[in-house]
Each structure stands twice: as C-alpha cells, then as structure tokens.
PDB file of C-alpha atoms in Angstrom:
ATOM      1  CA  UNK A   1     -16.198  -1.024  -7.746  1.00  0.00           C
ATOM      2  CA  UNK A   2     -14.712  -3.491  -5.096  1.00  0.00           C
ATOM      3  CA  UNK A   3     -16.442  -3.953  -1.869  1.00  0.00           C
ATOM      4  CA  UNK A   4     -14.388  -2.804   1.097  1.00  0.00           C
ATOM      5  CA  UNK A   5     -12.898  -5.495   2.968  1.00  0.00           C
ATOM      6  CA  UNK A   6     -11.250  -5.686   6.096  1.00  0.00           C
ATOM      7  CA  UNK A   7      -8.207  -7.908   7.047  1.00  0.00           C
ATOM      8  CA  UNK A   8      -7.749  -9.389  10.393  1.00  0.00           C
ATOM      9  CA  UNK A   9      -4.412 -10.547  11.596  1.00  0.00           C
ATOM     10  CA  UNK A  10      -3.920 -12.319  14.826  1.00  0.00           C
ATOM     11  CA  UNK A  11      -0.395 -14.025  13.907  1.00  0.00           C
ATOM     12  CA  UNK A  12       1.844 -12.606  11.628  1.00  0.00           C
ATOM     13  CA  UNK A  13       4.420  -9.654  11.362  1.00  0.00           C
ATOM     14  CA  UNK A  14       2.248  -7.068  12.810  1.00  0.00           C
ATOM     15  CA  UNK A  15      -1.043  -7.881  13.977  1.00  0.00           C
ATOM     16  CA  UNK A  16      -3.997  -5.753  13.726  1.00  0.00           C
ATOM     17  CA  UNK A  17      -6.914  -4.951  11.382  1.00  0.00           C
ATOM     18  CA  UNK A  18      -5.830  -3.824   7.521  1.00  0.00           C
ATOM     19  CA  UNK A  19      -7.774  -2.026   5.087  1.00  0.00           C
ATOM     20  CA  UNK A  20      -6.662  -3.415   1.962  1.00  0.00           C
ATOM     21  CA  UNK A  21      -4.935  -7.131   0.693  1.00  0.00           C
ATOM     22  CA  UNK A  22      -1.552  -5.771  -0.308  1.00  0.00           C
ATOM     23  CA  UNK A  23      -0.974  -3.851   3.730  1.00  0.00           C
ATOM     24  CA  UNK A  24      -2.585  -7.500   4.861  1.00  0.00           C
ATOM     25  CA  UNK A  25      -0.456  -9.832   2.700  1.00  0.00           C
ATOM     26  CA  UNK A  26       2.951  -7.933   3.527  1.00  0.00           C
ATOM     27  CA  UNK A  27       1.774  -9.102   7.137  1.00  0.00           C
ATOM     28  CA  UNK A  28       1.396 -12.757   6.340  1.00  0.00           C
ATOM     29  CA  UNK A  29       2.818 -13.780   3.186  1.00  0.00           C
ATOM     30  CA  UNK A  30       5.656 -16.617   4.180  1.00  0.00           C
ATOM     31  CA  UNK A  31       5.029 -15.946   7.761  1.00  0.00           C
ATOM     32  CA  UNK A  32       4.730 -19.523   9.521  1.00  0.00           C
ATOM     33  CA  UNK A  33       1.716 -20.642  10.921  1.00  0.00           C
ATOM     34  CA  UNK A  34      -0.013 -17.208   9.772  1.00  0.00           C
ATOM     35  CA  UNK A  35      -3.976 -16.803  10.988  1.00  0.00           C
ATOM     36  CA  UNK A  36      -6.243 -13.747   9.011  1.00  0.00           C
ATOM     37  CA  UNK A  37      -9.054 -13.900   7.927  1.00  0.00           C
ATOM     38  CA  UNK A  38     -11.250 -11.193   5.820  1.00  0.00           C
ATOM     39  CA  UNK A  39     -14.451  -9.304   6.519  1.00  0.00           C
ATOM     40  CA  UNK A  40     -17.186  -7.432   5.420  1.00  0.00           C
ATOM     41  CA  UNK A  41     -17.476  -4.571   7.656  1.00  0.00           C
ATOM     42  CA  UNK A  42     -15.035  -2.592  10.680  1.00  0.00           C
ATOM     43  CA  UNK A  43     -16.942  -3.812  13.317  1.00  0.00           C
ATOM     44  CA  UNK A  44     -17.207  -7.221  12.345  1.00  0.00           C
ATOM     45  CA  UNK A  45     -13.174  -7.047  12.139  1.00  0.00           C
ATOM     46  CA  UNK A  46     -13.234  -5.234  15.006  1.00  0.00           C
ATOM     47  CA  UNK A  47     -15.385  -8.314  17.190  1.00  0.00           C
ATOM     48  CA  UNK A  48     -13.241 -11.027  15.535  1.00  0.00           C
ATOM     49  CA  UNK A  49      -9.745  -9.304  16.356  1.00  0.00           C
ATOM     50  CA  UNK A  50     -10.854  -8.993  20.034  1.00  0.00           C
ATOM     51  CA  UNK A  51     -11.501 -12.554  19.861  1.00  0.00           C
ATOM     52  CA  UNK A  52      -9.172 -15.789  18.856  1.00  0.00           C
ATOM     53  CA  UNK A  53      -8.526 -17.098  15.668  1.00  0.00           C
ATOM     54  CA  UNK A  54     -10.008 -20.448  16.560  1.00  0.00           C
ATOM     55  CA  UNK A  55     -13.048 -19.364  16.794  1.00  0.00           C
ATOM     56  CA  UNK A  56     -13.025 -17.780  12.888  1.00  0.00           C
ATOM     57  CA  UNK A  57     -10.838 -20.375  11.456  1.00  0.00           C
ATOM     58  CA  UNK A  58     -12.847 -22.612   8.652  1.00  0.00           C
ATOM     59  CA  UNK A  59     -16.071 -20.626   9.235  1.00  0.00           C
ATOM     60  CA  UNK A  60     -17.407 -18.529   6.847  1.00  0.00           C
ATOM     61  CA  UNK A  61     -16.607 -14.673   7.396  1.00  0.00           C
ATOM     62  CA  UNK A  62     -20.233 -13.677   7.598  1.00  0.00           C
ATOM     63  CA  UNK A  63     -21.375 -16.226  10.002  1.00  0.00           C
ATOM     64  CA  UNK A  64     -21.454 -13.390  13.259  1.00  0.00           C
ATOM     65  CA  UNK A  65     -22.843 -10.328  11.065  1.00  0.00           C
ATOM     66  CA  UNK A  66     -26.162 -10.751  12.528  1.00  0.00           C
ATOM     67  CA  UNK A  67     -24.750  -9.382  15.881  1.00  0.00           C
ATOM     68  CA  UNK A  68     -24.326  -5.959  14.379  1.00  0.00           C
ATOM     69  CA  UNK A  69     -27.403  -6.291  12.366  1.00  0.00           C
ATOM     70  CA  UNK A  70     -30.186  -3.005  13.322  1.00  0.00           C
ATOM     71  CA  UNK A  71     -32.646  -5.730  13.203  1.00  0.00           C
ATOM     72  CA  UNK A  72     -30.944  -9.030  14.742  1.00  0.00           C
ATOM     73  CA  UNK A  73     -32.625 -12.297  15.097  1.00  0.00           C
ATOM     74  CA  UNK A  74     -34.262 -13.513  17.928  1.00  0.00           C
ATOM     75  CA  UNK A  75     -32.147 -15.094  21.043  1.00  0.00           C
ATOM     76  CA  UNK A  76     -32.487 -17.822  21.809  1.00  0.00           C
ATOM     77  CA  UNK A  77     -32.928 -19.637  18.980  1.00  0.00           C
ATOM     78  CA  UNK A  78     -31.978 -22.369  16.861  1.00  0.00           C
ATOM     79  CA  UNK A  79     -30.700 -22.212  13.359  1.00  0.00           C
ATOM     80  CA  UNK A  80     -31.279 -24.950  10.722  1.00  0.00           C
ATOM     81  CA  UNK A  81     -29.418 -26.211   7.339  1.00  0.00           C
ATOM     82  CA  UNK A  82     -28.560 -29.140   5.130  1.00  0.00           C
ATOM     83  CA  UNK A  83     -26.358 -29.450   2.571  1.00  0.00           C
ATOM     84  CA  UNK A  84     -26.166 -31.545  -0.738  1.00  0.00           C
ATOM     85  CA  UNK A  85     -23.350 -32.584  -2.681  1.00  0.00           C
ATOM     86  CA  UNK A  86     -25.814 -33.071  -6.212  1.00  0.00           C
ATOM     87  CA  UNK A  87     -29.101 -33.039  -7.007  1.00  0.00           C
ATOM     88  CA  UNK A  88     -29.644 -35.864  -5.899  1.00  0.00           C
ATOM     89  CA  UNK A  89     -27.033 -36.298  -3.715  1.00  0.00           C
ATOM     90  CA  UNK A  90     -25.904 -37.271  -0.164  1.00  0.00           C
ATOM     91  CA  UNK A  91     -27.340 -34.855   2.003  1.00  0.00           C
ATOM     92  CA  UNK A  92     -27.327 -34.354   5.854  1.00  0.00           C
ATOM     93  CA  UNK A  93     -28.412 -31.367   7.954  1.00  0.00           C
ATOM     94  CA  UNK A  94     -28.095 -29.801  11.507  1.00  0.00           C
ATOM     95  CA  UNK A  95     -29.232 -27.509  13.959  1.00  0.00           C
ATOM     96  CA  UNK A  96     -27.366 -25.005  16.020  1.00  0.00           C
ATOM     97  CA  UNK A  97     -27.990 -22.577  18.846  1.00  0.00           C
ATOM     98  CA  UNK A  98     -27.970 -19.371  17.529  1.00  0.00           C
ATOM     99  CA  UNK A  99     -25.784 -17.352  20.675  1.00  0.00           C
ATOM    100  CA  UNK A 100     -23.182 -20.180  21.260  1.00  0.00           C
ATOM    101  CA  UNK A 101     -22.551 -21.509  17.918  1.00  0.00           C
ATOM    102  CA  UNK A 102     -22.920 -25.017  19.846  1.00  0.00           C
ATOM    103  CA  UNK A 103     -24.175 -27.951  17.507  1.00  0.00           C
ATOM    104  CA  UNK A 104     -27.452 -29.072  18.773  1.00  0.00           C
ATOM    105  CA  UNK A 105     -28.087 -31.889  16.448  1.00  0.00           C
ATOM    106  CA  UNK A 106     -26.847 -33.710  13.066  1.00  0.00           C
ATOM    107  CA  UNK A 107     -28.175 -36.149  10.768  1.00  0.00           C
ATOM    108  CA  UNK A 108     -26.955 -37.765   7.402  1.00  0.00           C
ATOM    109  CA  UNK A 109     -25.487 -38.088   5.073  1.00  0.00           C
ATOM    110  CA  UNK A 110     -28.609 -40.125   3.319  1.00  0.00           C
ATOM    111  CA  UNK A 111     -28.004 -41.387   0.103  1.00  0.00           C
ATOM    112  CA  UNK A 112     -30.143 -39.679  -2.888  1.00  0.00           C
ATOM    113  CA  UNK A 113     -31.442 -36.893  -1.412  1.00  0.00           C
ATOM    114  CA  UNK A 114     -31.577 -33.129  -1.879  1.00  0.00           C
ATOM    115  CA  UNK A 115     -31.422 -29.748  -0.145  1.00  0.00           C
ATOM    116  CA  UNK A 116     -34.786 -29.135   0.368  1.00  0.00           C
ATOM    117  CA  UNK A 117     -35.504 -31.928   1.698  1.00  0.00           C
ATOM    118  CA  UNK A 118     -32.803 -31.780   4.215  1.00  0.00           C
ATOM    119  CA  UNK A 119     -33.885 -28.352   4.723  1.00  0.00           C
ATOM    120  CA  UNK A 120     -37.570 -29.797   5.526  1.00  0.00           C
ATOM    121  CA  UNK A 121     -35.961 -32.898   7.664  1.00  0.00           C
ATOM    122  CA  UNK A 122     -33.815 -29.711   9.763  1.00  0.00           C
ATOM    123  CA  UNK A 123     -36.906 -27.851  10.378  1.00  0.00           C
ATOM    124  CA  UNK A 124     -38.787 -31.030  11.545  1.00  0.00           C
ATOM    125  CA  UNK A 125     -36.001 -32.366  13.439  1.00  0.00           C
ATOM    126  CA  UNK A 126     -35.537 -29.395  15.459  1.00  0.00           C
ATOM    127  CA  UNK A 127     -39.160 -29.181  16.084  1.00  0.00           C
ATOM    128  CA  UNK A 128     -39.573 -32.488  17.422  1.00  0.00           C
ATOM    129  CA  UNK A 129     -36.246 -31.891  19.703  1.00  0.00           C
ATOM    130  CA  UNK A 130     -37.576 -28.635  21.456  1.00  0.00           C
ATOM    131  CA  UNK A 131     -40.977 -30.512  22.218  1.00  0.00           C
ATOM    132  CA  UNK A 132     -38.942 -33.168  23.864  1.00  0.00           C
ATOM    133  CA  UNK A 133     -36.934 -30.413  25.570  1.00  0.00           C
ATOM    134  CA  UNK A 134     -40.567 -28.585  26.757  1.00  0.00           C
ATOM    135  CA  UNK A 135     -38.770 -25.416  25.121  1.00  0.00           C
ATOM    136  CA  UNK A 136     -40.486 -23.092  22.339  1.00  0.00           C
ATOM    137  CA  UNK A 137     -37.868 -20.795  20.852  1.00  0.00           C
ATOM    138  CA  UNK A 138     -37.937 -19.909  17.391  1.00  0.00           C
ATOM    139  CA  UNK A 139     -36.184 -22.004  14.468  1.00  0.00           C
ATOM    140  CA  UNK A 140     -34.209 -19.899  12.156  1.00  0.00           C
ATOM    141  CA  UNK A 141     -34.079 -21.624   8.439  1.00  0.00           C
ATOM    142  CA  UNK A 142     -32.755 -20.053   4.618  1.00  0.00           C
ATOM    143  CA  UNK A 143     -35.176 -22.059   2.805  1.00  0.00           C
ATOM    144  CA  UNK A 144     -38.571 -20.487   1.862  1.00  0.00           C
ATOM    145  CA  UNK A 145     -39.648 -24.204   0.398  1.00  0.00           C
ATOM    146  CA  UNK A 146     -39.033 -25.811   3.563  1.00  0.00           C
ATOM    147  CA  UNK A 147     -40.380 -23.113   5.567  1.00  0.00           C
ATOM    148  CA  UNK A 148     -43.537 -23.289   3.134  1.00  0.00           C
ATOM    149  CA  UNK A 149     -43.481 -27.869   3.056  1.00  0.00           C
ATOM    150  CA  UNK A 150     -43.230 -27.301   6.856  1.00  0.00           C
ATOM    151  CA  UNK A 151     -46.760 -25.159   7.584  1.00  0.00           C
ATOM    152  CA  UNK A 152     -48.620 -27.444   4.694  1.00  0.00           C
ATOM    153  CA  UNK A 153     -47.526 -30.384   6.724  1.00  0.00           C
ATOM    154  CA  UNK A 154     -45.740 -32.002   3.325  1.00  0.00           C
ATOM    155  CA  UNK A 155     -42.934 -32.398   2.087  1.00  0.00           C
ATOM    156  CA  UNK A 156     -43.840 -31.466  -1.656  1.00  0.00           C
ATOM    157  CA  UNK A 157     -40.295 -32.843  -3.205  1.00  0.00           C
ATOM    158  CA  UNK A 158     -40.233 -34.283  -6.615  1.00  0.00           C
ATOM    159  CA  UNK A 159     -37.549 -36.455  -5.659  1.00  0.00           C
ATOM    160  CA  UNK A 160     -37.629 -39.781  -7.034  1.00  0.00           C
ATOM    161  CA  UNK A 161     -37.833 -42.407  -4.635  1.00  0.00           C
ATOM    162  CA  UNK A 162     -35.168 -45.358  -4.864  1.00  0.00           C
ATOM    163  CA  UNK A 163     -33.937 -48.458  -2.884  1.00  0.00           C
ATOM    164  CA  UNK A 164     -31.376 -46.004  -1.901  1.00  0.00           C
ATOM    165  CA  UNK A 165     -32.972 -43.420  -0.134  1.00  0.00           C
ATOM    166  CA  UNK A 166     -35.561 -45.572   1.687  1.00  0.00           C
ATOM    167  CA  UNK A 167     -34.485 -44.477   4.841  1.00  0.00           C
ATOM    168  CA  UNK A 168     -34.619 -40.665   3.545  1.00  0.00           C
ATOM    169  CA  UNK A 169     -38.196 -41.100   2.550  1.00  0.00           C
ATOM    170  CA  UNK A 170     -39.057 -42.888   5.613  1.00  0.00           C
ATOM    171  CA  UNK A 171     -37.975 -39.749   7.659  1.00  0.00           C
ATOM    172  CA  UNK A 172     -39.954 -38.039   5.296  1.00  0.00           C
ATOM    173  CA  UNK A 173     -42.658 -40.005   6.414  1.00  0.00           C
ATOM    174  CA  UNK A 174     -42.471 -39.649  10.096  1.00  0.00           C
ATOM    175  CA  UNK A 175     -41.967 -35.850   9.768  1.00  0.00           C
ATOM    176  CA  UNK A 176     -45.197 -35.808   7.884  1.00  0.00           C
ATOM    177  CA  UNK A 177     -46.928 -37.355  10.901  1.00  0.00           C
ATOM    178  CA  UNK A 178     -45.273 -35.444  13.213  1.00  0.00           C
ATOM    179  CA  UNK A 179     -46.556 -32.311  11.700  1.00  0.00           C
ATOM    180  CA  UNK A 180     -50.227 -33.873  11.202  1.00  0.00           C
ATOM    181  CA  UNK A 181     -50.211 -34.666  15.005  1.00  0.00           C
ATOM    182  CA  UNK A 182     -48.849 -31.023  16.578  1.00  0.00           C
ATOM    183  CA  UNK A 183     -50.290 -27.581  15.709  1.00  0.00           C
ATOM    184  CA  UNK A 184     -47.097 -24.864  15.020  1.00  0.00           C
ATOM    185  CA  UNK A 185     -47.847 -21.367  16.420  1.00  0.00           C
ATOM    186  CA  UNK A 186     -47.071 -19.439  13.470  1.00  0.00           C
ATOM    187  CA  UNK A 187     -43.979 -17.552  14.759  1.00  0.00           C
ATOM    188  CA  UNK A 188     -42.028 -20.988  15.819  1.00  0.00           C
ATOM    189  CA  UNK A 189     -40.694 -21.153  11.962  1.00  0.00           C
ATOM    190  CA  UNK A 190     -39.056 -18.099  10.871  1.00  0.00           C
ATOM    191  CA  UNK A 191     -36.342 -16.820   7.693  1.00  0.00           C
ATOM    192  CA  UNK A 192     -33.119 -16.357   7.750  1.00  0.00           C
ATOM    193  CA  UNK A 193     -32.236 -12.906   6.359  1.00  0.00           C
ATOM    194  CA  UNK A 194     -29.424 -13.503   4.649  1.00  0.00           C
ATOM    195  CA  UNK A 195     -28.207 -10.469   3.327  1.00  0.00           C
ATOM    196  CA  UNK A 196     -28.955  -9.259   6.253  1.00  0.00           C
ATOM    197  CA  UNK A 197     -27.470 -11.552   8.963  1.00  0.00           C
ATOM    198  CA  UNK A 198     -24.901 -13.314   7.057  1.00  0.00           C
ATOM    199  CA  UNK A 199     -24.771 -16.779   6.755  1.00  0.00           C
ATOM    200  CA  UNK A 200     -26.917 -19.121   8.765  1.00  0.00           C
ATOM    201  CA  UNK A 201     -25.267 -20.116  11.393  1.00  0.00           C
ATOM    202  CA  UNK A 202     -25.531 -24.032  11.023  1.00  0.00           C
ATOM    203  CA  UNK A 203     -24.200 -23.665   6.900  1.00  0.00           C
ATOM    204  CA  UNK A 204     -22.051 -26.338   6.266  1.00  0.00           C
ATOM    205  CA  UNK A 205     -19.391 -23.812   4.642  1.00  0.00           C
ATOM    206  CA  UNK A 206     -19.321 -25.342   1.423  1.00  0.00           C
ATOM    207  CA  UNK A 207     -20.545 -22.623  -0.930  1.00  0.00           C
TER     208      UNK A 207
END
C-alpha cells in the first residue's frame, strides 16, 4: 500500500494542503509559474504551507522532519555531508547549521575521491572550524565509517592514490594530524537518524 502523502500548494488555482495527487494536480497542472511540493506527514505540510515556497523549492521534502521528530537532534549544531558523483569520483562536502539551514562551510570538488572520504574530510573540517570558533556543539553526520575513521584518528579508505587526487590525500593527511594532536569528547561526533529526522540537512539533494 502507498504511503500517504501530502500536497502543498502555495501558487496555483486554489492553494492549500491536498491529500492525494489527482485533488493536487487539478490545482497545478498548466497553471503558470505553479509552486507544490509533496510531504511525508500533515504537520510537515502544515509547517511548509505556513511558510514560502522559497524556502522548500529544490530541497529535499524531508530535510525539516526532524522538527517534529519525539526525539529531535540537538540545537545548536552542525550537520555534515559530501557527495560523489562515482566511485571514484569528484567529491566535495559541507557543513551546515542545523536551526538556520545557513551554509557554514564547503569544499571540493577533488578529483578521484569518494563519499567516505568526503564524509571523513566534513567531520574533520567542521571540527577544526569550531576549535577556531572556541565553540563545542555537536556535529551531526549519516556516515557510520566516517564517524568510526574519525574516533580511530584514520582515515581507513582503500582508495587508490593518483596524481589526481594529491591534494585529496593531502587533506587526508592533515586531518590525520589534526585528530592525533586534539582529544574529541565522545559526544562532539554524533549520527544522523535518518529515518528518523529526514535527510541531513547539508545533503547535496542528489539522491
């Protein structure tokens, strides 16, 4: 059976919240300039209706579901990803602050790379920014592997290591010292619950 899913319409015929495609489509289908979006839940329809279109538009629909989670991350905090466009691949990663949805930092694309290792680079990156900031607020990340590279201290990749990626693997390198240098409380790296929370906040959107 179908998940429910709930329509949002801020510009079209009628405007409102819809229950089903069909009610949603009659709303916007050859209606100029039209802005909807789905959702997973009422009240995740319910917060995006109340708000503007802008703020929805080319993100993924499950990006906010963590603020109606019974359980919802810690704030502040900052949220890590990467993304990879092959295996390897050019990669780059980012970090964002979880309440705002502000871009804190980006890096990339590196030649030859791959997710986890932009994953680890995230996690390190945003480390090293909140020590220069004096701040220490947890660091939100999807990836068990980095999460796990990132307590060890090494970045465990099997990735081969090329003229092209020499400037991946020397981040690599400096992370590594980094980590070597500063001890991590053990509640500074945390998971993203997914099915929980939705997407990570600093996904890419190219799933």
């Amino acid at each position: 059976m179908a998940k429910q899913k709930f329509y949002v319409v801020w510009k079209g015929r009628k405007r409102g919240i819809f229950v089903s495609w069909p009610e949603c489509e009659a709303q916007v289908k050859g209606f100029v300039d039209a802005q909807y979006k789905a959702f997973d839940s009422r009240a995740e329809a319910e917060r995006a209706f109340a708000a503007a279109y802008k703020d929805y538009k080319g993100k993924p629909a499950s990006t906010q579901r963590w603020l109606f989670a019974p359980n919802p991350p810690v704030i502040p905090s900052l949220c890590v990803d990467a993304a990879c466009n092959g295996s390897p691949g050019r990669v780059e990663y980012r970090g964002v602050d979880l309440e705002s949805g502000k871009q804190i930092f980006h890096a990339g694309p590196f030649a030859d790379g791959t997710n986890n290792v932009g994953e680890f680079l995230a996690i390190v990156h945003a480390l090293t920014w909140l020590d220069k900031q004096k701040k220490q607020i947890p660091i939100y990340s999807d990836s068990e592997n980095a999460i796990a590279w990132v307590m060890t201290g090494k970045c465990k990749t099997k990735l081969e290591r090329m003229n092209s990626n020499t400037q991946l693997f020397t981040l690599i390198h400096s992370a590594e010292n980094w980590l070597a240098e500063n001890e991590l409380p053990d509640d500074l790296v945390l998971k993203w619950d997914t099915q929980a929370w939705g997407e990570n906040p600093a996904d890419f959107g190219r799933k």
